[in-house]
Amino acid sequence: MNKSFTLSAVALVMSTVLYGCMEEASVQSPSPTPQKANQALTAKDAETFLNNVEQELIKLGVEANQAEWIYSNFITEDTEALSARVSQKTTEASVQYAIEAAKFDNVDVSADQKRKLDMLKLGLVMPAPQDPEKSAKLAQLGSQLNGMYGKGTYTNKAGQTLDLGEMTTTMATSRDYDELLEIWEGWRTISPAMKPLYVKQAELGNEGANSLGYKDLGVMWRSKYDMPADDFAKELDRLWGQIKPLYDDLHCYVRTELGKEYGEDKVPQNKPIPAHLLGNMWAQSWGNIYDLVAPEDADPGYDLTEQLEKKNYDEIKMVKGAEKFFTSLGFDPLPETFWSRSLFTKPKDRDVICHASAWNLDSKDDIRIKMCIQKTGEEFAVIHHELGHNFYQRAYKNQSTYYQGSANDGFHEAIGDTIALSVTPKYLKKIGLIDTIPDESKDIGLLLKMALDKVAFIPFGLLVDQWRWKVYSGEITPENYNTAWWELREKYQGVAAPVERDKDAFDPGAKYHIPGGTPYSRYFLAHIQQFEFHKALCEISGNTDPIHRCSIYDSKEAGAALNTVLEMGASKPWQEAYKVLTGTEQMDATAVLDYFAPLQKWLKEKNQGQQCGF
């Protein structure tokens, strides 16, 4: 998942709340207008409070963004210390803002005021209890869990000590069953020690959510989506029900091919797929095993990486090419500061964080990307994705600071991926990167490769928070953490642990977002929304090609519709933004089915005679 940094001051300030110290605040949060004893707060008090907080958020946001940018681009002990100090400062402020905002829960305020107050409360991912000792403990637990994950290593049978990056590479490239099993088990040795810390963190997080008026932390997380918390959970299940037939067809085909590769004794054809054979440490996306399952004659006839080299595309020309995609839709060019301040290549003289990310440092026009660009076809698509974030950030710059963010937390990723879906052979021919568009017989290979990443991910994107919500509600108790995790993995993914797991193994902790405390439903939403947005924009553009062959490049009509949604930011319930593009306020996963329709037909043919299901 590409990381997007934006001032969206509420989101930025609140996103740091997990790990900062919770000691006596060094930032004094604005308070409501002073009241006489026993005098009730009013809407006027709320307006005063919100206006004061907004000014503080703007200053904190710029300071935090600048500190984080410097640290990410000049990694030293000093820049790390500066970043940590600003993080602590914003953490302390965010807690105070949320507590103050909760005091207006029973005040008759306007709809706009209520939306802003809710954002201050719901921006807290892990709310601290209103007790200094417990708050400090929660901050300590978050830091410990994050550190345990980040420092995790495994020493293999050959005596080599491997970090996660090295193990991830092995999972992606090795086809040795036993080597994959060792690495898979090895990484999961880091997480059992996390369990008692996670139990306490969940307890304190629930207490903090209670203090803000929520039944538990899971309810609080689900309350961010402009609908009742229980309705949101049902909505995710409804969307999954639409996708499941396509996923089942993909699962059946992949299991059959893996059975041919490893033997049906290792990959039984009537059981879930062993989790270590899918090319990914968490079996969340399967694109790395494309070579094992690719159809015959799947070569599209061109290699985009080779074409970029042939056409003399360097890193800057790749970014310029992606910028042209947006200007072809009617968006203004990127500002000069984008080109002078972004990081495009890895410096030779210092350490930097190379993970691709999009930034907005000043809430206006100081937008940048940070990438160590590799001159590959995959990176060309990633650049389009990252610029999607940047153009979104700039589009909502005139909104209130509270609303400088995406309509819901799935939108930002979905918009970036929507743009990347238009990087089709048709688009590549239009910009001169390839000479001919492959005929439709080559589509199956391209669609299968995408499905292994996109469709395979969807049930995983759903179950991570399904597990956490049940932990926070008490339905899953500590003694059942691991058992319940694998029950959900088998239920939704048809993926099983390759060996029997101890009930205290705490395998959920081997996935960053669990110890990192990062909500995961946003990624499930993004994988649905991007296809809906792509389909809608293609229709607006007048496209007559199959949806998977469509590119909205050069369509001013599609650009205008897209810009309307982007400019809204988070100012309205996400359903209203949705309706602007799709004509409806309800998400609909049939767009995913439409996109992959040729592939699903092919899968069904290939699966004839196979025993599908898990």
Coordinates of C-alpha atoms in Angstrom, one line a residue:
M1 CA 0.0 0.0 0.0
N2 CA 1.4 3.3 -1.0
K3 CA 1.5 5.8 1.8
S4 CA 0.0 9.3 1.3
F5 CA 1.1 12.2 3.4
T6 CA -1.2 15.2 3.5
L7 CA -1.6 18.2 5.8
S8 CA -5.3 17.3 6.1
A9 CA -4.4 18.5 9.6
V10 CA -7.0 16.5 11.4
A11 CA -5.9 13.3 9.8
L12 CA -2.2 14.2 10.2
V13 CA -2.4 15.2 13.8
M14 CA -4.6 12.3 14.8
S15 CA -2.5 9.7 12.9
T16 CA 0.4 10.3 15.2
V17 CA -1.6 9.5 18.4
L18 CA -0.6 5.8 18.6
Y19 CA 2.9 6.1 19.8
G20 CA 3.6 9.5 21.2
C21 CA 4.1 10.0 24.9
M22 CA 1.1 10.9 26.9
E23 CA 2.7 13.0 29.6
E24 CA 1.7 16.4 30.7
A25 CA 0.8 18.3 27.5
S26 CA 3.3 20.8 26.1
V27 CA 0.6 22.2 23.8
Q28 CA -2.4 23.9 25.3
S29 CA -5.5 23.0 23.3
P30 CA -8.1 25.7 22.7
S31 CA -11.0 25.4 25.1
P32 CA -14.6 26.5 24.7
T33 CA -15.6 30.0 25.8
P34 CA -15.3 30.0 29.6
Q35 CA -18.7 29.2 31.3
K36 CA -20.1 30.1 34.6
A37 CA -20.6 27.3 37.0
N38 CA -23.2 24.8 35.9
Q39 CA -23.9 26.8 32.7
A40 CA -24.4 24.5 29.6
L41 CA -22.2 24.8 26.6
T42 CA -23.8 26.2 23.4
A43 CA -23.3 26.0 19.7
K44 CA -21.5 29.4 19.9
D45 CA -19.0 27.8 22.3
A46 CA -18.5 25.0 19.8
E47 CA -17.8 27.5 17.0
T48 CA -15.2 29.3 19.1
F49 CA -13.6 26.0 20.0
L50 CA -13.5 24.7 16.4
N51 CA -12.1 28.0 15.0
N52 CA -9.3 28.1 17.6
V53 CA -8.5 24.4 17.1
E54 CA -8.4 24.9 13.3
Q55 CA -5.7 27.6 13.6
E56 CA -3.6 25.3 15.8
L57 CA -4.1 22.4 13.5
I58 CA -2.7 24.4 10.6
K59 CA 0.4 25.3 12.5
L60 CA 0.9 21.8 13.9
G61 CA 0.3 20.2 10.5
V62 CA 3.0 22.3 8.7
E63 CA 5.5 21.7 11.5
A64 CA 4.8 17.9 11.6
N65 CA 5.0 17.6 7.8
Q66 CA 8.2 19.5 7.5
A67 CA 9.8 17.5 10.3
E68 CA 8.7 14.2 8.8
W69 CA 9.9 15.1 5.3
I70 CA 13.3 16.0 6.6
Y71 CA 13.6 12.8 8.6
S72 CA 12.4 10.7 5.6
N73 CA 14.9 12.3 3.3
F74 CA 17.9 12.7 5.7
I75 CA 17.8 9.8 8.2
T76 CA 20.1 10.6 11.1
E77 CA 19.8 10.4 14.8
D78 CA 19.2 14.2 15.0
T79 CA 16.4 14.2 12.4
E80 CA 14.8 11.2 14.1
A81 CA 14.8 13.1 17.4
L82 CA 13.3 16.2 15.8
S83 CA 10.6 14.1 14.2
A84 CA 9.9 12.3 17.5
R85 CA 9.5 15.6 19.3
V86 CA 7.0 17.0 16.9
S87 CA 5.1 13.7 16.9
Q88 CA 4.9 13.9 20.7
K89 CA 3.6 17.5 20.4
T90 CA 0.9 16.6 18.0
T91 CA 0.0 13.5 19.9
E92 CA -0.6 15.5 23.1
A93 CA -2.6 18.1 21.2
S94 CA -4.8 15.5 19.5
V95 CA -5.8 13.8 22.7
Q96 CA -6.8 17.1 24.2
Y97 CA -8.8 18.1 21.2
A98 CA -10.7 14.9 21.2
I99 CA -11.5 15.1 24.9
E100 CA -12.7 18.7 24.5
A101 CA -14.8 17.8 21.4
A102 CA -16.6 15.0 23.3
K103 CA -17.9 17.7 25.8
F104 CA -20.2 18.9 23.0
D105 CA -21.8 15.5 22.5
N106 CA -25.1 16.6 24.0
V107 CA -25.1 20.2 22.7
D108 CA -27.5 21.2 19.9
V109 CA -24.9 22.2 17.3
S110 CA -25.2 22.6 13.5
A111 CA -24.6 19.7 11.1
D112 CA -21.3 21.3 10.0
Q113 CA -20.2 21.7 13.6
K114 CA -21.1 18.1 14.5
R115 CA -19.1 16.8 11.5
K116 CA -16.0 18.7 12.6
L117 CA -16.4 17.7 16.2
D118 CA -16.8 14.0 15.2
M119 CA -13.7 14.3 13.1
L120 CA -11.7 15.4 16.1
K121 CA -12.9 12.5 18.1
L122 CA -12.8 9.8 15.4
G123 CA -9.4 10.9 14.2
L124 CA -8.0 9.1 17.2
V125 CA -7.1 5.6 16.2
M126 CA -6.1 4.5 19.7
P127 CA -7.8 6.8 22.1
A128 CA -6.1 7.1 25.5
P129 CA -8.0 6.8 28.8
Q130 CA -8.4 10.0 30.7
D131 CA -5.9 8.9 33.3
P132 CA -2.3 10.0 33.0
E133 CA -0.8 6.6 34.1
K134 CA -3.0 4.6 31.7
S135 CA -2.4 7.1 28.9
A136 CA 1.3 6.8 29.3
K137 CA 1.0 3.0 29.4
L138 CA -1.0 3.0 26.2
A139 CA 1.7 5.1 24.5
Q140 CA 4.4 2.8 25.8
L141 CA 2.6 -0.3 24.6
G142 CA 2.2 1.1 21.1
S143 CA 5.9 2.0 20.9
Q144 CA 6.9 -1.5 22.2
L145 CA 4.7 -3.3 19.7
N146 CA 5.9 -1.2 16.8
G147 CA 9.5 -1.7 17.8
M148 CA 9.1 -5.5 18.2
Y149 CA 7.7 -5.7 14.7
G150 CA 10.3 -3.4 13.1
K151 CA 13.2 -5.1 14.7
G152 CA 11.9 -8.6 14.0
T153 CA 14.4 -11.1 12.5
Y154 CA 14.8 -14.8 12.1
T155 CA 17.9 -16.9 12.1
N156 CA 17.5 -19.8 9.6
K157 CA 18.8 -23.3 9.7
A158 CA 21.9 -22.1 7.8
G159 CA 22.7 -19.6 10.5
Q160 CA 21.8 -16.5 8.5
T161 CA 19.9 -13.8 10.3
L162 CA 17.2 -12.5 8.0
D163 CA 15.1 -9.4 8.3
L164 CA 11.5 -9.1 6.9
G165 CA 12.7 -7.6 3.6
E166 CA 14.9 -10.5 3.0
M167 CA 12.3 -13.0 4.0
T168 CA 9.7 -11.3 1.8
T169 CA 12.0 -11.6 -1.2
T170 CA 12.4 -15.3 -0.5
M171 CA 8.6 -15.8 -0.2
A172 CA 8.2 -14.0 -3.5
T173 CA 10.8 -15.9 -5.5
S174 CA 11.4 -19.3 -4.0
R175 CA 9.6 -22.4 -5.3
D176 CA 11.1 -24.7 -2.7
Y177 CA 8.2 -26.0 -0.4
D178 CA 10.4 -26.6 2.6
E179 CA 12.3 -23.3 2.3
L180 CA 9.1 -21.4 2.1
L181 CA 7.7 -23.2 5.1
E182 CA 10.8 -22.4 7.2
I183 CA 10.6 -18.7 6.3
W184 CA 6.9 -18.6 6.9
E185 CA 7.3 -20.2 10.4
G186 CA 10.4 -18.2 11.1
W187 CA 8.8 -14.8 10.7
R188 CA 6.0 -15.8 13.0
T189 CA 8.4 -16.4 15.9
I190 CA 8.5 -12.6 16.4
S191 CA 4.9 -12.2 17.5
P192 CA 4.1 -14.5 20.5
A193 CA 5.8 -12.0 22.8
M194 CA 3.5 -9.3 21.5
K195 CA 0.4 -11.0 22.8
P196 CA 0.3 -9.8 26.4
L197 CA 1.1 -6.3 25.3
Y198 CA -1.7 -6.5 22.7
V199 CA -4.2 -7.7 25.3
K200 CA -3.5 -4.7 27.5
Q201 CA -3.5 -2.3 24.5
A202 CA -7.0 -3.5 23.5
E203 CA -8.2 -3.1 27.1
L204 CA -6.9 0.5 27.4
G205 CA -8.0 1.4 23.8
N206 CA -11.5 0.2 24.7
E207 CA -11.4 2.4 27.9
G208 CA -10.4 5.4 25.8
A209 CA -13.2 4.7 23.3
N210 CA -15.7 4.5 26.2
S211 CA -14.6 7.9 27.5
L212 CA -15.5 9.4 24.1
G213 CA -18.9 7.8 24.1
Y214 CA -18.4 4.5 22.2
K215 CA -19.2 1.0 23.3
D216 CA -15.8 -0.3 22.3
L217 CA -12.9 0.6 20.0
G218 CA -14.3 -1.4 17.1
V219 CA -17.6 0.5 17.2
M220 CA -15.6 3.7 17.2
W221 CA -13.6 2.7 14.1
R222 CA -16.8 1.7 12.3
S223 CA -18.4 5.0 13.2
K224 CA -16.2 7.0 10.8
Y225 CA -18.2 6.1 7.7
D226 CA -21.3 8.4 7.8
M227 CA -23.6 5.5 8.8
P228 CA -24.4 3.5 11.9
A229 CA -21.5 1.3 13.0
D230 CA -23.4 -1.9 12.7
D231 CA -24.7 -1.0 9.2
F232 CA -21.1 -0.4 8.1
A233 CA -20.2 -4.0 9.1
K234 CA -23.2 -5.3 7.2
E235 CA -22.3 -3.3 4.2
L236 CA -18.8 -4.9 4.0
D237 CA -20.4 -8.3 4.2
R238 CA -22.8 -7.4 1.4
L239 CA -20.0 -6.3 -0.9
W240 CA -18.0 -9.4 -0.1
G241 CA -21.0 -11.5 -1.1
Q242 CA -20.9 -9.9 -4.5
I243 CA -17.2 -10.6 -5.0
K244 CA -17.1 -14.1 -3.6
P245 CA -18.1 -16.0 -6.7
L246 CA -15.2 -14.5 -8.7
Y247 CA -12.8 -15.1 -5.8
D248 CA -14.0 -18.7 -5.6
D249 CA -13.2 -19.2 -9.3
L250 CA -9.8 -17.7 -8.9
H251 CA -9.1 -19.7 -5.8
C252 CA -10.0 -23.0 -7.5
Y253 CA -7.8 -22.3 -10.5
V254 CA -4.8 -21.3 -8.4
R255 CA -5.1 -24.3 -6.1
T256 CA -5.2 -26.6 -9.1
E257 CA -2.1 -25.1 -10.6
L258 CA -0.3 -25.2 -7.2
G259 CA -1.3 -28.8 -6.9
K260 CA 0.5 -29.5 -10.2
E261 CA 3.6 -27.6 -9.0
Y262 CA 4.0 -29.1 -5.5
G263 CA 1.9 -32.3 -5.6
E264 CA -1.6 -32.8 -4.4
D265 CA -0.2 -34.4 -1.2
K266 CA 1.0 -30.9 -0.3
V267 CA -1.8 -29.0 -1.9
P268 CA -5.0 -31.1 -1.3
Q269 CA -7.6 -30.2 -3.9
N270 CA -10.5 -30.2 -1.4
K271 CA -9.0 -28.1 1.4
P272 CA -7.7 -24.5 1.9
I273 CA -4.5 -23.6 0.2
P274 CA -1.4 -23.7 2.5
A275 CA -0.6 -20.1 3.3
H276 CA 3.1 -20.2 2.5
L277 CA 2.7 -21.1 -1.2
L278 CA 1.1 -17.9 -2.5
G279 CA 4.2 -15.7 -3.0
N280 CA 3.4 -13.4 -0.1
M281 CA 4.3 -13.5 3.6
W282 CA 0.6 -13.1 4.6
A283 CA -1.0 -14.7 1.4
Q284 CA -2.7 -11.3 1.0
S285 CA -1.9 -10.9 -2.7
W286 CA -0.7 -13.6 -5.1
G287 CA 0.9 -11.8 -8.0
N288 CA 4.3 -13.2 -7.2
I289 CA 3.2 -16.7 -8.3
Y290 CA 2.0 -15.5 -11.7
D291 CA 4.7 -17.5 -13.4
L292 CA 3.3 -20.7 -11.8
V293 CA -0.3 -20.1 -12.9
A294 CA 0.0 -18.0 -16.1
P295 CA -2.0 -19.2 -19.1
E296 CA -0.3 -20.3 -22.3
D297 CA 0.4 -17.5 -24.8
A298 CA -0.1 -14.9 -22.1
D299 CA 2.7 -12.7 -23.3
P300 CA 1.1 -9.3 -24.4
G301 CA 3.8 -8.8 -27.0
Y302 CA 5.6 -6.0 -25.3
D303 CA 7.7 -5.3 -22.2
L304 CA 6.9 -1.9 -20.8
T305 CA 10.3 -1.7 -18.9
E306 CA 12.1 -2.4 -22.2
Q307 CA 9.9 0.2 -24.0
L308 CA 10.7 2.9 -21.4
E309 CA 14.4 2.3 -22.0
K310 CA 14.0 2.2 -25.8
K311 CA 12.1 5.5 -25.7
N312 CA 14.7 7.1 -23.5
Y313 CA 12.5 7.6 -20.4
D314 CA 14.6 8.6 -17.4
E315 CA 13.0 9.1 -13.9
I316 CA 11.9 12.7 -14.6
K317 CA 10.5 11.9 -18.0
M318 CA 8.4 9.1 -16.3
V319 CA 7.0 11.7 -13.9
K320 CA 6.4 14.2 -16.6
G321 CA 4.6 11.5 -18.5
A322 CA 2.3 10.8 -15.6
E323 CA 1.7 14.5 -15.1
K324 CA 0.6 14.7 -18.8
F325 CA -2.1 12.1 -18.0
F326 CA -3.7 14.6 -15.5
T327 CA -3.3 17.7 -17.7
S328 CA -5.0 15.8 -20.5
L329 CA -8.0 15.6 -18.2
G330 CA -8.0 19.3 -17.7
F331 CA -6.0 19.6 -14.4
D332 CA -3.5 22.4 -14.0
P333 CA 0.2 21.3 -14.3
L334 CA 2.1 20.6 -11.1
P335 CA 3.8 23.7 -9.5
E336 CA 7.4 24.4 -10.1
T337 CA 8.1 23.6 -6.4
F338 CA 7.0 20.0 -7.0
W339 CA 9.9 19.5 -9.4
S340 CA 12.4 21.3 -7.2
R341 CA 11.4 19.8 -3.9
S342 CA 10.3 16.2 -4.6
L343 CA 12.7 13.2 -4.3
F344 CA 12.8 11.1 -7.5
T345 CA 16.0 9.0 -7.2
K346 CA 17.8 7.5 -4.3
P347 CA 20.7 9.7 -3.2
K348 CA 24.1 8.2 -3.1
D349 CA 25.3 10.2 -0.1
R350 CA 22.6 9.5 2.5
D351 CA 20.0 7.2 3.8
V352 CA 16.4 7.9 2.8
I353 CA 13.0 6.1 3.2
C354 CA 12.4 4.9 -0.4
H355 CA 8.8 3.8 0.1
A356 CA 6.7 5.6 -2.5
S357 CA 4.6 8.4 -1.0
A358 CA 2.7 11.5 -1.9
W359 CA 2.9 14.6 0.3
N360 CA 1.2 18.0 0.9
L361 CA 3.3 20.1 3.2
D362 CA 1.4 23.3 3.5
S363 CA -2.3 22.5 2.9
K364 CA -2.1 24.4 -0.4
D365 CA 0.3 23.9 -3.2
D366 CA 3.5 22.4 -1.7
I367 CA 2.8 19.0 -3.1
R368 CA 5.6 16.5 -3.6
I369 CA 6.3 12.8 -4.2
K370 CA 9.1 10.9 -2.5
M371 CA 10.3 7.8 -4.5
C372 CA 13.5 6.1 -5.4
I373 CA 12.2 5.5 -8.9
Q374 CA 13.2 2.4 -10.7
K375 CA 12.8 2.6 -14.5
T376 CA 10.3 -0.2 -14.8
G377 CA 6.8 -0.6 -16.1
E378 CA 5.5 -1.2 -12.6
E379 CA 7.0 2.0 -11.3
F380 CA 5.5 3.9 -14.2
A381 CA 2.0 2.8 -12.9
V382 CA 3.0 3.6 -9.3
I383 CA 3.9 7.2 -10.3
H384 CA 0.4 7.7 -11.8
H385 CA -1.0 6.4 -8.5
E386 CA 1.1 8.8 -6.4
L387 CA 0.2 11.8 -8.5
G388 CA -3.4 10.8 -8.1
H389 CA -2.9 11.5 -4.4
N390 CA -1.2 14.8 -5.2
F391 CA -3.9 16.1 -7.5
Y392 CA -6.5 15.0 -4.9
Q393 CA -4.6 16.9 -2.2
R394 CA -4.4 20.1 -4.3
A395 CA -8.1 19.8 -5.4
Y396 CA -9.4 20.1 -1.8
K397 CA -7.0 22.8 -0.7
N398 CA -9.8 25.5 -0.4
Q399 CA -11.8 23.4 2.0
S400 CA -11.7 24.0 5.8
T401 CA -8.7 22.3 7.4
Y402 CA -11.1 19.8 8.9
Y403 CA -12.2 18.7 5.4
Q404 CA -8.8 18.5 3.7
G405 CA -8.9 14.8 3.4
S406 CA -10.7 12.1 1.4
A407 CA -14.4 11.5 1.6
N408 CA -13.7 8.3 3.5
D409 CA -10.4 6.6 4.3
G410 CA -10.7 4.3 1.3
F411 CA -11.1 7.2 -1.2
H412 CA -7.4 8.3 -1.3
E413 CA -6.1 4.9 -2.2
A414 CA -9.0 4.3 -4.5
I415 CA -8.4 7.5 -6.5
G416 CA -4.7 6.6 -6.9
D417 CA -5.6 3.1 -8.1
T418 CA -8.3 4.4 -10.3
I419 CA -5.8 6.4 -12.3
A420 CA -3.4 3.4 -12.4
L421 CA -6.2 1.3 -14.0
S422 CA -6.1 3.7 -17.0
V423 CA -2.5 2.7 -17.7
T424 CA -3.7 0.3 -20.3
P425 CA -2.2 -0.7 -23.7
K426 CA -4.5 1.7 -25.4
Y427 CA -3.1 4.6 -23.3
L428 CA 0.5 3.4 -23.8
K429 CA 0.0 3.5 -27.5
K430 CA -1.5 7.0 -27.4
I431 CA 1.6 8.3 -25.6
G432 CA 3.9 6.5 -28.0
L433 CA 5.4 3.9 -25.6
I434 CA 4.1 0.9 -27.6
D435 CA 3.4 0.7 -31.3
T436 CA 0.4 -1.7 -31.4
I437 CA -2.3 -2.7 -29.0
P438 CA -2.3 -6.4 -28.3
D439 CA -5.5 -8.2 -29.5
E440 CA -8.1 -9.4 -27.0
S441 CA -6.6 -12.9 -26.9
K442 CA -3.8 -11.4 -24.7
D443 CA -6.2 -9.9 -22.2
I444 CA -6.6 -13.1 -20.1
G445 CA -2.9 -13.0 -19.0
L446 CA -3.1 -9.3 -18.1
L447 CA -6.4 -9.8 -16.2
L448 CA -5.1 -12.8 -14.4
K449 CA -2.0 -11.0 -13.2
M450 CA -4.2 -8.1 -11.9
A451 CA -6.7 -10.4 -10.3
L452 CA -3.9 -12.2 -8.4
D453 CA -3.1 -8.8 -6.8
K454 CA -6.5 -7.1 -6.6
V455 CA -9.2 -9.9 -6.3
A456 CA -7.0 -12.1 -4.1
F457 CA -6.5 -9.3 -1.7
I458 CA -10.2 -8.5 -1.1
P459 CA -11.1 -11.2 1.5
F460 CA -7.9 -10.5 3.4
G461 CA -8.7 -6.8 3.4
L462 CA -12.0 -7.7 5.1
L463 CA -11.0 -10.2 7.7
V464 CA -8.2 -8.2 9.4
D465 CA -10.6 -5.8 10.9
Q466 CA -13.3 -8.5 11.3
W467 CA -10.9 -10.1 13.7
R468 CA -10.0 -6.9 15.6
W469 CA -13.6 -5.8 15.9
K470 CA -14.4 -9.1 17.6
V471 CA -11.4 -8.7 19.9
Y472 CA -12.5 -5.3 20.9
S473 CA -16.1 -6.4 21.5
G474 CA -14.9 -9.3 23.7
E475 CA -16.3 -11.9 21.3
I476 CA -12.8 -13.2 20.7
T477 CA -10.9 -13.6 24.0
P478 CA -7.2 -13.7 24.4
E479 CA -7.0 -17.5 24.7
N480 CA -8.7 -17.7 21.3
Y481 CA -6.8 -15.0 19.4
N482 CA -4.9 -17.4 17.2
T483 CA -7.7 -20.0 16.7
A484 CA -10.1 -17.3 15.7
W485 CA -7.6 -15.7 13.3
W486 CA -7.2 -18.9 11.3
E487 CA -10.9 -19.6 11.4
L488 CA -11.4 -16.3 9.6
R489 CA -8.5 -16.9 7.2
E490 CA -10.1 -20.2 6.2
K491 CA -13.7 -18.8 6.1
Y492 CA -12.9 -15.8 3.9
Q493 CA -9.7 -16.7 2.0
G494 CA -9.7 -20.5 1.8
V495 CA -6.1 -20.2 3.1
A496 CA -4.8 -22.3 6.0
A497 CA -1.7 -22.4 8.2
P498 CA 0.6 -25.0 6.6
V499 CA 1.4 -26.6 10.0
E500 CA -0.6 -26.8 13.2
R501 CA -0.4 -23.5 15.1
D502 CA -0.2 -23.2 18.9
K503 CA -3.2 -21.3 20.3
D504 CA -0.7 -18.8 21.9
A505 CA 1.3 -18.2 18.7
F506 CA -0.4 -14.8 18.0
D507 CA 0.0 -15.0 14.2
P508 CA -2.1 -11.8 13.7
G509 CA 0.9 -9.9 15.2
A510 CA 3.0 -11.0 12.2
K511 CA 1.1 -8.6 10.1
Y512 CA 2.2 -5.0 10.6
H513 CA -1.2 -3.4 10.8
I514 CA -2.0 -5.4 14.0
P515 CA 0.9 -4.3 16.2
G516 CA 0.9 -1.0 14.3
G517 CA -2.7 -0.3 15.2
T518 CA -3.6 0.7 11.7
P519 CA -7.3 0.2 10.6
Y520 CA -7.5 -2.0 7.6
S521 CA -11.1 -1.7 6.2
R522 CA -9.9 1.3 4.1
Y523 CA -7.9 -1.1 1.9
F524 CA -11.0 -3.4 1.4
L525 CA -13.0 -0.3 0.4
A526 CA -10.3 1.0 -2.0
H527 CA -10.3 -2.3 -3.8
I528 CA -14.0 -2.0 -4.5
Q529 CA -14.2 1.7 -5.1
Q530 CA -11.4 1.9 -7.6
F531 CA -13.3 -0.3 -10.1
E532 CA -16.5 1.6 -9.5
F533 CA -14.8 4.9 -10.1
H534 CA -13.0 3.6 -13.2
K535 CA -16.2 2.2 -14.7
A536 CA -18.1 5.5 -14.0
L537 CA -15.3 7.7 -15.5
C538 CA -15.0 5.5 -18.5
E539 CA -18.8 5.9 -19.1
I540 CA -18.5 9.6 -18.7
S541 CA -15.6 9.7 -21.2
G542 CA -17.7 7.9 -23.8
N543 CA -15.6 4.8 -23.8
T544 CA -16.8 2.0 -26.0
D545 CA -14.1 -0.6 -25.2
P546 CA -14.5 -3.3 -22.7
I547 CA -14.0 -1.8 -19.3
H548 CA -10.6 -3.4 -18.7
R549 CA -9.3 -1.9 -21.9
C550 CA -10.5 1.6 -21.2
S551 CA -8.3 4.6 -20.4
I552 CA -9.8 8.0 -19.5
Y553 CA -6.7 9.7 -20.8
D554 CA -7.5 12.9 -22.7
S555 CA -11.1 13.0 -21.6
K556 CA -12.0 16.5 -20.3
E557 CA -15.5 15.2 -19.4
A558 CA -14.1 12.5 -17.1
G559 CA -11.6 15.0 -15.7
A560 CA -14.3 17.5 -14.8
A561 CA -16.4 14.8 -13.0
L562 CA -13.3 13.6 -11.2
N563 CA -12.3 17.1 -10.1
T564 CA -15.8 17.7 -8.7
V565 CA -15.4 14.8 -6.3
L566 CA -11.8 15.7 -5.4
E567 CA -12.7 19.3 -4.6
M568 CA -15.3 18.1 -2.1
G569 CA -12.6 16.6 0.2
A570 CA -14.3 15.3 3.3
S571 CA -16.8 18.2 3.5
K572 CA -19.8 15.9 2.8
P573 CA -20.7 12.4 3.7
W574 CA -18.9 10.0 1.4
Q575 CA -22.2 8.9 -0.1
E576 CA -22.7 12.3 -1.6
A577 CA -19.3 12.2 -3.2
Y578 CA -20.0 8.7 -4.5
K579 CA -23.2 9.9 -6.1
V580 CA -21.4 12.6 -8.1
L581 CA -19.4 9.9 -10.0
T582 CA -21.6 6.8 -9.9
G583 CA -25.1 8.2 -9.7
T584 CA -25.8 6.2 -6.5
E585 CA -25.0 6.6 -2.8
Q586 CA -24.4 2.8 -2.3
M587 CA -21.2 1.0 -3.2
D588 CA -21.6 -1.8 -5.7
A589 CA -19.0 -4.4 -6.3
T590 CA -20.5 -5.5 -9.7
A591 CA -18.0 -3.1 -11.3
V592 CA -15.3 -5.5 -10.2
L593 CA -17.2 -8.4 -11.8
D594 CA -17.6 -6.4 -15.0
Y595 CA -13.9 -5.6 -15.2
F596 CA -12.9 -9.2 -14.8
A597 CA -15.8 -10.8 -16.7
P598 CA -13.6 -12.2 -19.5
L599 CA -11.3 -13.7 -16.9
Q600 CA -14.1 -15.2 -14.9
K601 CA -15.5 -16.9 -18.0
W602 CA -12.0 -18.3 -18.7
L603 CA -11.6 -19.5 -15.1
K604 CA -14.9 -21.3 -15.2
E605 CA -13.8 -23.2 -18.3
K606 CA -10.5 -24.1 -16.7
N607 CA -12.2 -25.2 -13.5
Q608 CA -14.5 -27.7 -15.2
G609 CA -14.0 -31.1 -13.6
Q610 CA -12.2 -29.7 -10.6
Q611 CA -13.4 -29.9 -7.1
C612 CA -13.8 -26.3 -6.1
G613 CA -14.6 -24.8 -2.7
F614 CA -12.9 -24.9 0.7

